[in-house]
Amino acid sequence: MAKWTPFPYDASAYRYDPAALKKHWPRLHAGDVEPWPKDEAVQAAWALFHAGEFQKAYEAGLKAGGAGLTVANKAQCIYANYLEKSEKTKLAMFLEAAERAEKQQAAEPKNPNAWYWQAYALGRYGQGISVAKALAQGLGAKVKHALETTIELAPKHADAHIALGAFHAEVIDKVGKLIGRTQGADAATGLKMYREALKLNPRSAIARVEYANGLVMLEGEKKLKEAEKLYAEAAACEPIDAMERLDVEMARAELDD
């Protein structure tokens, strides 16, 4: 496998030994409500993920199997979304993660993150090939179903609420309200999902960034000031791991544009 682009920031504050990892687990996983793993190999894979060692976390997760597959899926998706420079490689990574998550669903149908990472990967893949093309391929319905299943299984899954909000916003923004309705997209539902995500995970930078994006897509220029306020709040968040640092840096980039 080709070497992945390294995490570009100082990660020393995000290196957790097993005791620290367990202590900070509720905060680290406030977004995805992943339960504390009993398997030490899976714990080690998560420690690598939080420290920004995405390729090592992916490999360790695959090797551990079971709950380790969730680490592998998250590491691959986050890396592909934020750091992979080749569009072709990025899309291939999203498809690979989606397929792995779908197999995980078959083995563990009540595992919310097996559904969530399939939805995330297919959603990002759809953005990459164009939302209209993804909808024509039936990916929209698949993403929506997977996210709704995630929330049904884990009502406090803030990240699934963010992604479902983004689904409604992206579809309406790209194909309009009328065609969006045929895909089950609704502006009021999308905004409600973003608000619920922030309520569930009030310290989340990405919830603010995605909510800001969604407001502009759904409400236009009249919401620019509110969106800028959300970006500023996200940029001021204190990251607890490498992924959150990437979210904060993204918010700062939005403010600079």
CSV table of N, CA, C and O in Angstrom, one decimal, residues 23-145:
chain,number,residue,atom,x,y,z
A,23,LYS,N,-10.0,7.4,30.1
A,23,LYS,CA,-10.5,8.6,30.9
A,23,LYS,C,-11.1,9.6,29.9
A,23,LYS,O,-12.2,10.2,30.2
A,24,HIS,N,-10.5,9.8,28.8
A,24,HIS,CA,-11.0,10.8,27.8
A,24,HIS,C,-12.0,10.3,26.8
A,24,HIS,O,-12.5,11.0,26.0
A,25,TRP,N,-12.3,9.0,26.9
A,25,TRP,CA,-13.1,8.3,25.9
A,25,TRP,C,-14.5,9.0,25.7
A,25,TRP,O,-14.9,9.2,24.5
A,26,PRO,N,-15.2,9.3,26.7
A,26,PRO,CA,-16.5,9.9,26.5
A,26,PRO,C,-16.5,11.2,25.7
A,26,PRO,O,-17.3,11.4,24.9
A,27,ARG,N,-15.4,12.0,25.9
A,27,ARG,CA,-15.3,13.2,25.2
A,27,ARG,C,-14.8,12.9,23.8
A,27,ARG,O,-15.3,13.5,22.8
A,28,LEU,N,-13.8,12.0,23.6
A,28,LEU,CA,-13.3,11.7,22.3
A,28,LEU,C,-14.4,11.1,21.4
A,28,LEU,O,-14.3,11.3,20.2
A,29,HIS,N,-15.3,10.4,22.0
A,29,HIS,CA,-16.4,9.7,21.2
A,29,HIS,C,-17.8,10.3,21.5
A,29,HIS,O,-18.8,9.6,21.3
A,30,ALA,N,-17.8,11.5,21.8
A,30,ALA,CA,-19.1,12.2,22.0
A,30,ALA,C,-19.9,12.2,20.7
A,30,ALA,O,-21.1,12.2,20.7
A,31,GLY,N,-19.2,12.3,19.6
A,31,GLY,CA,-19.8,12.4,18.3
A,31,GLY,C,-20.4,11.1,17.8
A,31,GLY,O,-21.5,11.0,17.2
A,32,ASP,N,-19.6,10.0,18.0
A,32,ASP,CA,-20.0,8.7,17.4
A,32,ASP,C,-20.5,7.6,18.4
A,32,ASP,O,-20.8,6.5,18.0
A,33,VAL,N,-20.5,8.0,19.7
A,33,VAL,CA,-20.9,7.1,20.8
A,33,VAL,C,-20.4,5.7,20.7
A,33,VAL,O,-21.1,4.7,21.1
A,34,GLU,N,-19.2,5.5,20.1
A,34,GLU,CA,-18.6,4.2,20.1
A,34,GLU,C,-18.3,3.7,21.5
A,34,GLU,O,-17.7,4.5,22.3
A,35,PRO,N,-18.7,2.5,21.9
A,35,PRO,CA,-18.4,2.0,23.2
A,35,PRO,C,-16.9,1.7,23.4
A,35,PRO,O,-16.2,1.4,22.5
A,36,TRP,N,-16.5,1.8,24.7
A,36,TRP,CA,-15.1,1.5,25.0
A,36,TRP,C,-14.8,0.1,24.7
A,36,TRP,O,-15.6,-0.9,25.1
A,37,PRO,N,-13.8,-0.2,23.9
A,37,PRO,CA,-13.5,-1.6,23.4
A,37,PRO,C,-12.8,-2.4,24.5
A,37,PRO,O,-11.9,-1.9,25.2
A,38,LYS,N,-13.2,-3.7,24.6
A,38,LYS,CA,-12.6,-4.5,25.6
A,38,LYS,C,-11.2,-5.1,25.1
A,38,LYS,O,-10.3,-5.4,25.9
A,39,ASP,N,-11.1,-5.2,23.8
A,39,ASP,CA,-9.9,-5.7,23.2
A,39,ASP,C,-8.8,-4.7,23.2
A,39,ASP,O,-8.9,-3.6,22.7
A,40,GLU,N,-7.7,-5.1,23.8
A,40,GLU,CA,-6.5,-4.1,23.9
A,40,GLU,C,-5.9,-3.8,22.6
A,40,GLU,O,-5.5,-2.6,22.4
A,41,ALA,N,-6.0,-4.7,21.6
A,41,ALA,CA,-5.5,-4.3,20.2
A,41,ALA,C,-6.4,-3.3,19.6
A,41,ALA,O,-5.9,-2.4,18.9
A,42,VAL,N,-7.7,-3.3,19.9
A,42,VAL,CA,-8.6,-2.2,19.4
A,42,VAL,C,-8.3,-0.9,20.1
A,42,VAL,O,-8.3,0.2,19.5
A,43,GLN,N,-8.1,-1.0,21.4
A,43,GLN,CA,-7.8,0.2,22.1
A,43,GLN,C,-6.5,0.9,21.6
A,43,GLN,O,-6.4,2.1,21.4
A,44,ALA,N,-5.5,0.0,21.2
A,44,ALA,CA,-4.3,0.6,20.7
A,44,ALA,C,-4.5,1.2,19.3
A,44,ALA,O,-3.9,2.2,19.0
A,45,ALA,N,-5.4,0.6,18.5
A,45,ALA,CA,-5.7,1.1,17.2
A,45,ALA,C,-6.4,2.5,17.3
A,45,ALA,O,-6.1,3.5,16.6
A,46,TRP,N,-7.3,2.6,18.3
A,46,TRP,CA,-7.9,3.9,18.5
A,46,TRP,C,-6.9,5.0,19.0
A,46,TRP,O,-7.0,6.2,18.6
A,47,ALA,N,-6.0,4.6,19.9
A,47,ALA,CA,-4.9,5.5,20.3
A,47,ALA,C,-4.2,6.1,19.1
A,47,ALA,O,-3.8,7.3,19.0
A,48,LEU,N,-3.9,5.2,18.1
A,48,LEU,CA,-3.2,5.7,16.9
A,48,LEU,C,-4.0,6.6,16.1
A,48,LEU,O,-3.6,7.6,15.6
A,49,PHE,N,-5.3,6.3,16.0
A,49,PHE,CA,-6.3,7.2,15.3
A,49,PHE,C,-6.3,8.6,15.9
A,49,PHE,O,-6.1,9.6,15.2
A,50,HIS,N,-6.5,8.7,17.2
A,50,HIS,CA,-6.6,10.0,17.9
A,50,HIS,C,-5.3,10.8,17.8
A,50,HIS,O,-5.4,12.0,17.8
A,51,ALA,N,-4.2,10.1,17.7
A,51,ALA,CA,-2.9,10.8,17.5
A,51,ALA,C,-2.6,11.2,16.1
A,51,ALA,O,-1.5,11.7,15.8
A,52,GLY,N,-3.5,10.9,15.2
A,52,GLY,CA,-3.3,11.3,13.8
A,52,GLY,C,-2.5,10.3,13.0
A,52,GLY,O,-2.1,10.6,11.8
A,53,GLU,N,-2.2,9.1,13.5
A,53,GLU,CA,-1.5,8.1,12.8
A,53,GLU,C,-2.5,7.2,12.0
A,53,GLU,O,-2.8,6.1,12.3
A,54,PHE,N,-3.1,7.9,11.0
A,54,PHE,CA,-4.3,7.3,10.4
A,54,PHE,C,-4.0,6.0,9.6
A,54,PHE,O,-4.8,5.0,9.7
A,55,GLN,N,-2.9,5.9,8.9
A,55,GLN,CA,-2.6,4.7,8.2
A,55,GLN,C,-2.3,3.5,9.2
A,55,GLN,O,-2.8,2.4,9.0
A,56,LYS,N,-1.5,3.8,10.3
A,56,LYS,CA,-1.3,2.8,11.3
A,56,LYS,C,-2.6,2.3,12.0
A,56,LYS,O,-2.7,1.2,12.3
A,57,ALA,N,-3.4,3.3,12.2
A,57,ALA,CA,-4.7,3.0,12.9
A,57,ALA,C,-5.6,2.1,12.0
A,57,ALA,O,-6.2,1.1,12.4
A,58,TYR,N,-5.6,2.4,10.7
A,58,TYR,CA,-6.3,1.6,9.7
A,58,TYR,C,-5.8,0.2,9.7
A,58,TYR,O,-6.6,-0.8,9.8
A,59,GLU,N,-4.5,0.0,9.6
A,59,GLU,CA,-3.8,-1.3,9.5
A,59,GLU,C,-4.1,-2.1,10.8
A,59,GLU,O,-4.4,-3.3,10.8
A,60,ALA,N,-3.9,-1.4,12.0
A,60,ALA,CA,-4.1,-2.0,13.3
A,60,ALA,C,-5.6,-2.5,13.5
A,60,ALA,O,-5.9,-3.5,14.0
A,61,GLY,N,-6.5,-1.6,13.0
A,61,GLY,CA,-7.9,-2.0,13.1
A,61,GLY,C,-8.3,-3.2,12.2
A,61,GLY,O,-9.0,-4.1,12.7
A,62,LEU,N,-7.8,-3.2,11.0
A,62,LEU,CA,-8.0,-4.4,10.2
A,62,LEU,C,-7.5,-5.6,10.8
A,62,LEU,O,-8.1,-6.7,10.8
A,63,LYS,N,-6.3,-5.5,11.3
A,63,LYS,CA,-5.6,-6.7,11.9
A,63,LYS,C,-6.4,-7.2,13.1
A,63,LYS,O,-6.5,-8.4,13.3
A,64,ALA,N,-6.9,-6.3,13.9
A,64,ALA,CA,-7.7,-6.7,15.1
A,64,ALA,C,-9.0,-7.3,14.8
A,64,ALA,O,-9.5,-8.2,15.5
A,65,GLY,N,-9.6,-6.9,13.7
A,65,GLY,CA,-10.9,-7.4,13.3
A,65,GLY,C,-12.0,-7.0,14.3
A,65,GLY,O,-11.7,-6.3,15.2
A,66,GLY,N,-13.2,-7.5,14.1
A,66,GLY,CA,-14.3,-7.2,15.0
A,66,GLY,C,-14.5,-5.7,15.2
A,66,GLY,O,-14.7,-5.0,14.2
A,67,ALA,N,-14.5,-5.2,16.4
A,67,ALA,CA,-14.6,-3.8,16.7
A,67,ALA,C,-13.5,-2.9,16.0
A,67,ALA,O,-13.7,-1.7,15.8
A,68,GLY,N,-12.4,-3.6,15.7
A,68,GLY,CA,-11.3,-2.9,15.0
A,68,GLY,C,-11.7,-2.4,13.7
A,68,GLY,O,-11.1,-1.5,13.2
A,69,LEU,N,-12.7,-3.0,13.0
A,69,LEU,CA,-13.1,-2.6,11.7
A,69,LEU,C,-13.6,-1.2,11.7
A,69,LEU,O,-13.5,-0.4,10.8
A,70,THR,N,-14.3,-0.8,12.8
A,70,THR,CA,-14.8,0.6,13.0
A,70,THR,C,-13.6,1.6,13.0
A,70,THR,O,-13.7,2.6,12.4
A,71,VAL,N,-12.5,1.2,13.7
A,71,VAL,CA,-11.3,2.1,13.6
A,71,VAL,C,-10.8,2.2,12.2
A,71,VAL,O,-10.5,3.3,11.7
A,72,ALA,N,-10.7,1.1,11.5
A,72,ALA,CA,-10.2,1.1,10.2
A,72,ALA,C,-11.1,2.0,9.3
A,72,ALA,O,-10.5,2.8,8.5
A,73,ASN,N,-12.4,1.8,9.4
A,73,ASN,CA,-13.3,2.6,8.5
A,73,ASN,C,-13.2,4.1,8.8
A,73,ASN,O,-13.1,4.9,7.9
A,74,LYS,N,-13.1,4.4,10.1
A,74,LYS,CA,-13.0,5.9,10.5
A,74,LYS,C,-11.7,6.4,10.1
A,74,LYS,O,-11.7,7.5,9.5
A,75,ALA,N,-10.6,5.7,10.3
A,75,ALA,CA,-9.3,6.2,9.9
A,75,ALA,C,-9.2,6.4,8.4
A,75,ALA,O,-8.7,7.5,7.9
A,76,GLN,N,-9.7,5.5,7.6
A,76,GLN,CA,-9.7,5.6,6.2
A,76,GLN,C,-10.5,6.8,5.7
A,76,GLN,O,-10.1,7.5,4.8
A,77,CYS,N,-11.7,6.9,6.2
A,77,CYS,CA,-12.6,8.0,5.8
A,77,CYS,C,-12.1,9.3,6.2
A,77,CYS,O,-12.2,10.3,5.4
A,78,ILE,N,-11.7,9.5,7.4
A,78,ILE,CA,-11.2,10.8,7.8
A,78,ILE,C,-9.9,11.2,7.1
A,78,ILE,O,-9.8,12.3,6.6
A,79,TYR,N,-9.0,10.2,6.9
A,79,TYR,CA,-7.8,10.5,6.1
A,79,TYR,C,-8.2,10.9,4.7
A,79,TYR,O,-7.7,11.9,4.1
A,80,ALA,N,-9.1,10.1,4.0
A,80,ALA,CA,-9.4,10.4,2.6
A,80,ALA,C,-10.1,11.8,2.5
A,80,ALA,O,-9.8,12.5,1.6
A,81,ASN,N,-10.9,12.1,3.5
A,81,ASN,CA,-11.7,13.4,3.4
A,81,ASN,C,-10.8,14.6,3.6
A,81,ASN,O,-10.9,15.6,2.9
A,82,TYR,N,-9.8,14.5,4.5
A,82,TYR,CA,-9.0,15.7,4.8
A,82,TYR,C,-7.6,15.7,4.2
A,82,TYR,O,-7.1,16.8,4.0
A,83,LEU,N,-7.0,14.6,4.0
A,83,LEU,CA,-5.6,14.6,3.7
A,83,LEU,C,-5.2,14.0,2.3
A,83,LEU,O,-4.1,14.3,1.8
A,84,GLU,N,-6.0,13.1,1.8
A,84,GLU,CA,-5.6,12.5,0.5
A,84,GLU,C,-5.7,13.5,-0.6
A,84,GLU,O,-6.7,14.1,-0.8
A,85,LYS,N,-4.6,13.6,-1.4
A,85,LYS,CA,-4.5,14.6,-2.4
A,85,LYS,C,-5.1,14.1,-3.8
A,85,LYS,O,-5.6,14.9,-4.6
A,86,SER,N,-5.0,12.8,-4.0
A,86,SER,CA,-5.5,12.2,-5.3
A,86,SER,C,-7.0,12.0,-5.2
A,86,SER,O,-7.4,11.2,-4.4
A,87,GLU,N,-7.7,12.6,-6.1
A,87,GLU,CA,-9.2,12.4,-6.2
A,87,GLU,C,-9.5,11.0,-6.4
A,87,GLU,O,-10.5,10.4,-5.8
A,88,LYS,N,-8.8,10.3,-7.3
A,88,LYS,CA,-9.1,8.9,-7.7
A,88,LYS,C,-8.9,8.0,-6.5
A,88,LYS,O,-9.7,7.2,-6.2
A,89,THR,N,-7.8,8.2,-5.8
A,89,THR,CA,-7.5,7.4,-4.6
A,89,THR,C,-8.5,7.7,-3.5
A,89,THR,O,-9.0,6.7,-2.8
A,90,LYS,N,-8.9,8.9,-3.3
A,90,LYS,CA,-9.9,9.3,-2.3
A,90,LYS,C,-11.2,8.6,-2.6
A,90,LYS,O,-11.8,8.0,-1.7
A,91,LEU,N,-11.7,8.6,-3.8
A,91,LEU,CA,-12.9,7.9,-4.1
A,91,LEU,C,-12.8,6.4,-3.9
A,91,LEU,O,-13.8,5.8,-3.4
A,92,ALA,N,-11.7,5.9,-4.3
A,92,ALA,CA,-11.5,4.4,-4.1
A,92,ALA,C,-11.5,4.1,-2.6
A,92,ALA,O,-12.1,3.0,-2.2
A,93,MET,N,-10.9,4.9,-1.8
A,93,MET,CA,-10.9,4.7,-0.3
A,93,MET,C,-12.3,4.7,0.2
A,93,MET,O,-12.7,3.9,1.1
A,94,PHE,N,-13.1,5.7,-0.2
A,94,PHE,CA,-14.5,5.8,0.3
A,94,PHE,C,-15.3,4.6,-0.1
A,94,PHE,O,-16.0,4.0,0.7
A,95,LEU,N,-15.1,4.1,-1.3
A,95,LEU,CA,-15.9,2.9,-1.7
A,95,LEU,C,-15.4,1.7,-1.0
A,95,LEU,O,-16.3,0.8,-0.5
A,96,GLU,N,-14.1,1.6,-0.7
A,96,GLU,CA,-13.6,0.4,0.0
A,96,GLU,C,-14.2,0.4,1.5
A,96,GLU,O,-14.6,-0.6,2.0
A,97,ALA,N,-14.2,1.6,2.1
A,97,ALA,CA,-14.7,1.7,3.5
A,97,ALA,C,-16.2,1.4,3.5
A,97,ALA,O,-16.7,0.7,4.4
A,98,ALA,N,-16.9,1.9,2.5
A,98,ALA,CA,-18.4,1.6,2.4
A,98,ALA,C,-18.7,0.1,2.3
A,98,ALA,O,-19.6,-0.4,3.0
A,99,GLU,N,-17.9,-0.6,1.5
A,99,GLU,CA,-18.1,-2.0,1.3
A,99,GLU,C,-17.8,-2.8,2.6
A,99,GLU,O,-18.5,-3.7,3.0
A,100,ARG,N,-16.7,-2.3,3.3
A,100,ARG,CA,-16.3,-3.0,4.5
A,100,ARG,C,-17.4,-2.8,5.6
A,100,ARG,O,-17.7,-3.7,6.3
A,101,ALA,N,-17.9,-1.6,5.6
A,101,ALA,CA,-19.0,-1.3,6.6
A,101,ALA,C,-20.2,-2.1,6.3
A,101,ALA,O,-20.9,-2.5,7.3
A,102,GLU,N,-20.5,-2.3,5.1
A,102,GLU,CA,-21.7,-3.1,4.7
A,102,GLU,C,-21.6,-4.5,5.1
A,102,GLU,O,-22.5,-5.1,5.6
A,103,LYS,N,-20.4,-5.0,5.0
A,103,LYS,CA,-20.1,-6.4,5.5
A,103,LYS,C,-20.2,-6.5,7.0
A,103,LYS,O,-20.7,-7.4,7.6
A,104,GLN,N,-19.7,-5.4,7.7
A,104,GLN,CA,-19.8,-5.3,9.1
A,104,GLN,C,-21.3,-5.3,9.6
A,104,GLN,O,-21.6,-5.9,10.6
A,105,GLN,N,-22.1,-4.6,8.8
A,105,GLN,CA,-23.6,-4.6,9.1
A,105,GLN,C,-24.2,-6.0,9.1
A,105,GLN,O,-25.0,-6.3,9.9
A,106,ALA,N,-23.7,-6.8,8.1
A,106,ALA,CA,-24.3,-8.1,8.0
A,106,ALA,C,-23.9,-9.0,9.2
A,106,ALA,O,-24.7,-9.8,9.7
A,107,ALA,N,-22.7,-8.7,9.7
A,107,ALA,CA,-22.2,-9.5,10.9
A,107,ALA,C,-22.8,-8.9,12.2
A,107,ALA,O,-23.1,-9.7,13.1
A,108,GLU,N,-23.0,-7.6,12.2
A,108,GLU,CA,-23.4,-6.9,13.4
A,108,GLU,C,-24.5,-5.9,13.0
A,108,GLU,O,-24.3,-4.7,13.0
A,109,PRO,N,-25.7,-6.4,12.7
A,109,PRO,CA,-26.8,-5.4,12.2
A,109,PRO,C,-27.2,-4.4,13.2
A,109,PRO,O,-27.7,-3.3,12.9
A,110,LYS,N,-26.9,-4.5,14.5
A,110,LYS,CA,-27.2,-3.5,15.5
A,110,LYS,C,-26.1,-2.7,15.9
A,110,LYS,O,-26.1,-2.0,16.9
A,111,ASN,N,-25.0,-2.7,15.1
A,111,ASN,CA,-23.8,-1.8,15.4
A,111,ASN,C,-24.0,-0.5,14.7
A,111,ASN,O,-23.9,-0.4,13.4
A,112,PRO,N,-24.4,0.6,15.4
A,112,PRO,CA,-24.7,1.8,14.7
A,112,PRO,C,-23.6,2.4,13.8
A,112,PRO,O,-23.8,2.9,12.8
A,113,ASN,N,-22.3,2.2,14.2
A,113,ASN,CA,-21.2,2.7,13.4
A,113,ASN,C,-20.9,1.9,12.2
A,113,ASN,O,-20.3,2.4,11.2
A,114,ALA,N,-21.4,0.7,12.1
A,114,ALA,CA,-21.3,0.0,10.8
A,114,ALA,C,-22.2,0.7,9.8
A,114,ALA,O,-21.9,0.8,8.6
A,115,TRP,N,-23.4,1.1,10.2
A,115,TRP,CA,-24.3,1.9,9.3
A,115,TRP,C,-23.7,3.3,9.1
A,115,TRP,O,-23.8,3.8,7.9
A,116,TYR,N,-23.2,3.9,10.1
A,116,TYR,CA,-22.8,5.3,10.0
A,116,TYR,C,-21.6,5.4,9.0
A,116,TYR,O,-21.6,6.3,8.1
A,117,TRP,N,-20.6,4.5,9.1
A,117,TRP,CA,-19.5,4.7,8.2
A,117,TRP,C,-19.8,4.3,6.8
A,117,TRP,O,-19.2,4.8,5.8
A,118,GLN,N,-20.7,3.4,6.6
A,118,GLN,CA,-21.2,3.2,5.2
A,118,GLN,C,-21.8,4.5,4.6
A,118,GLN,O,-21.5,4.9,3.5
A,119,ALA,N,-22.7,5.1,5.4
A,119,ALA,CA,-23.3,6.4,5.0
A,119,ALA,C,-22.3,7.5,4.7
A,119,ALA,O,-22.4,8.2,3.7
A,120,TYR,N,-21.4,7.6,5.7
A,120,TYR,CA,-20.3,8.7,5.5
A,120,TYR,C,-19.5,8.5,4.3
A,120,TYR,O,-19.3,9.4,3.5
A,121,ALA,N,-19.1,7.3,4.1
A,121,ALA,CA,-18.2,7.0,2.9
A,121,ALA,C,-19.0,7.2,1.6
A,121,ALA,O,-18.5,7.8,0.7
A,122,LEU,N,-20.2,6.7,1.5
A,122,LEU,CA,-21.0,6.8,0.3
A,122,LEU,C,-21.4,8.3,0.1
A,122,LEU,O,-21.4,8.8,-1.1
A,123,GLY,N,-21.6,9.0,1.2
A,123,GLY,CA,-22.0,10.4,1.1
A,123,GLY,C,-20.8,11.2,0.5
A,123,GLY,O,-21.0,12.0,-0.4
A,124,ARG,N,-19.6,11.0,1.0
A,124,ARG,CA,-18.4,11.7,0.5
A,124,ARG,C,-18.1,11.2,-0.9
A,124,ARG,O,-17.7,12.1,-1.8
A,125,TYR,N,-18.3,10.0,-1.2
A,125,TYR,CA,-18.1,9.5,-2.6
A,125,TYR,C,-19.1,10.2,-3.5
A,125,TYR,O,-18.7,10.7,-4.6
A,126,GLY,N,-20.3,10.3,-3.1
A,126,GLY,CA,-21.3,11.0,-3.9
A,126,GLY,C,-21.0,12.5,-4.2
A,126,GLY,O,-21.1,13.0,-5.3
A,127,GLN,N,-20.4,13.1,-3.1
A,127,GLN,CA,-20.0,14.5,-3.3
A,127,GLN,C,-18.8,14.6,-4.4
A,127,GLN,O,-18.8,15.5,-5.2
A,128,GLY,N,-18.0,13.6,-4.3
A,128,GLY,CA,-16.9,13.5,-5.3
A,128,GLY,C,-17.3,13.3,-6.7
A,128,GLY,O,-16.7,13.9,-7.6
A,129,ILE,N,-18.3,12.5,-6.9
A,129,ILE,CA,-18.7,12.2,-8.4
A,129,ILE,C,-19.8,13.2,-8.8
A,129,ILE,O,-20.2,13.2,-10.0
A,130,SER,N,-20.3,14.0,-7.9
A,130,SER,CA,-21.4,15.0,-8.1
A,130,SER,C,-22.7,14.4,-7.5
A,130,SER,O,-23.0,13.2,-7.7
A,131,VAL,N,-23.4,15.2,-6.7
A,131,VAL,CA,-24.6,14.8,-6.0
A,131,VAL,C,-25.6,14.3,-6.9
A,131,VAL,O,-26.3,13.2,-6.7
A,132,ALA,N,-25.8,15.0,-8.0
A,132,ALA,CA,-26.8,14.6,-9.0
A,132,ALA,C,-26.5,13.2,-9.6
A,132,ALA,O,-27.4,12.3,-9.7
A,133,LYS,N,-25.3,12.9,-9.9
A,133,LYS,CA,-24.9,11.6,-10.4
A,133,LYS,C,-25.1,10.5,-9.3
A,133,LYS,O,-25.6,9.4,-9.6
A,134,ALA,N,-24.7,10.8,-8.1
A,134,ALA,CA,-24.9,9.9,-7.0
A,134,ALA,C,-26.4,9.5,-6.8
A,134,ALA,O,-26.7,8.4,-6.5
A,135,LEU,N,-27.3,10.6,-6.9
A,135,LEU,CA,-28.7,10.3,-6.7
A,135,LEU,C,-29.2,9.4,-7.8
A,135,LEU,O,-30.0,8.5,-7.6
A,136,ALA,N,-28.7,9.7,-9.0
A,136,ALA,CA,-29.1,8.8,-10.2
A,136,ALA,C,-28.7,7.4,-10.0
A,136,ALA,O,-29.4,6.5,-10.5
A,137,GLN,N,-27.7,7.2,-9.3
A,137,GLN,CA,-27.2,5.8,-9.0
A,137,GLN,C,-27.9,5.2,-7.8
A,137,GLN,O,-27.5,4.0,-7.4
A,138,GLY,N,-28.8,5.9,-7.2
A,138,GLY,CA,-29.5,5.4,-6.0
A,138,GLY,C,-28.7,5.5,-4.7
A,138,GLY,O,-29.1,4.9,-3.7
A,139,LEU,N,-27.6,6.2,-4.7
A,139,LEU,CA,-26.8,6.3,-3.5
A,139,LEU,C,-27.5,7.2,-2.4
A,139,LEU,O,-27.3,6.9,-1.2
A,140,GLY,N,-28.3,8.1,-2.8
A,140,GLY,CA,-29.0,9.0,-1.9
A,140,GLY,C,-29.9,8.2,-0.9
A,140,GLY,O,-29.8,8.4,0.3
A,141,ALA,N,-30.7,7.3,-1.5
A,141,ALA,CA,-31.6,6.5,-0.7
A,141,ALA,C,-30.8,5.6,0.3
A,141,ALA,O,-31.2,5.4,1.5
A,142,LYS,N,-29.7,5.1,-0.2
A,142,LYS,CA,-28.8,4.2,0.6
A,142,LYS,C,-28.2,5.0,1.8
A,142,LYS,O,-28.2,4.5,3.0
A,143,VAL,N,-27.7,6.2,1.5
A,143,VAL,CA,-27.2,7.0,2.6
A,143,VAL,C,-28.2,7.4,3.6
A,143,VAL,O,-28.0,7.3,4.8
A,144,LYS,N,-29.4,7.9,3.1
A,144,LYS,CA,-30.4,8.3,4.0
A,144,LYS,C,-30.9,7.1,4.9
A,144,LYS,O,-31.0,7.3,6.2
A,145,HIS,N,-31.1,6.0,4.3
A,145,HIS,CA,-31.5,4.8,5.1
A,145,HIS,C,-30.4,4.4,6.2
A,145,HIS,O,-30.8,4.1,7.3
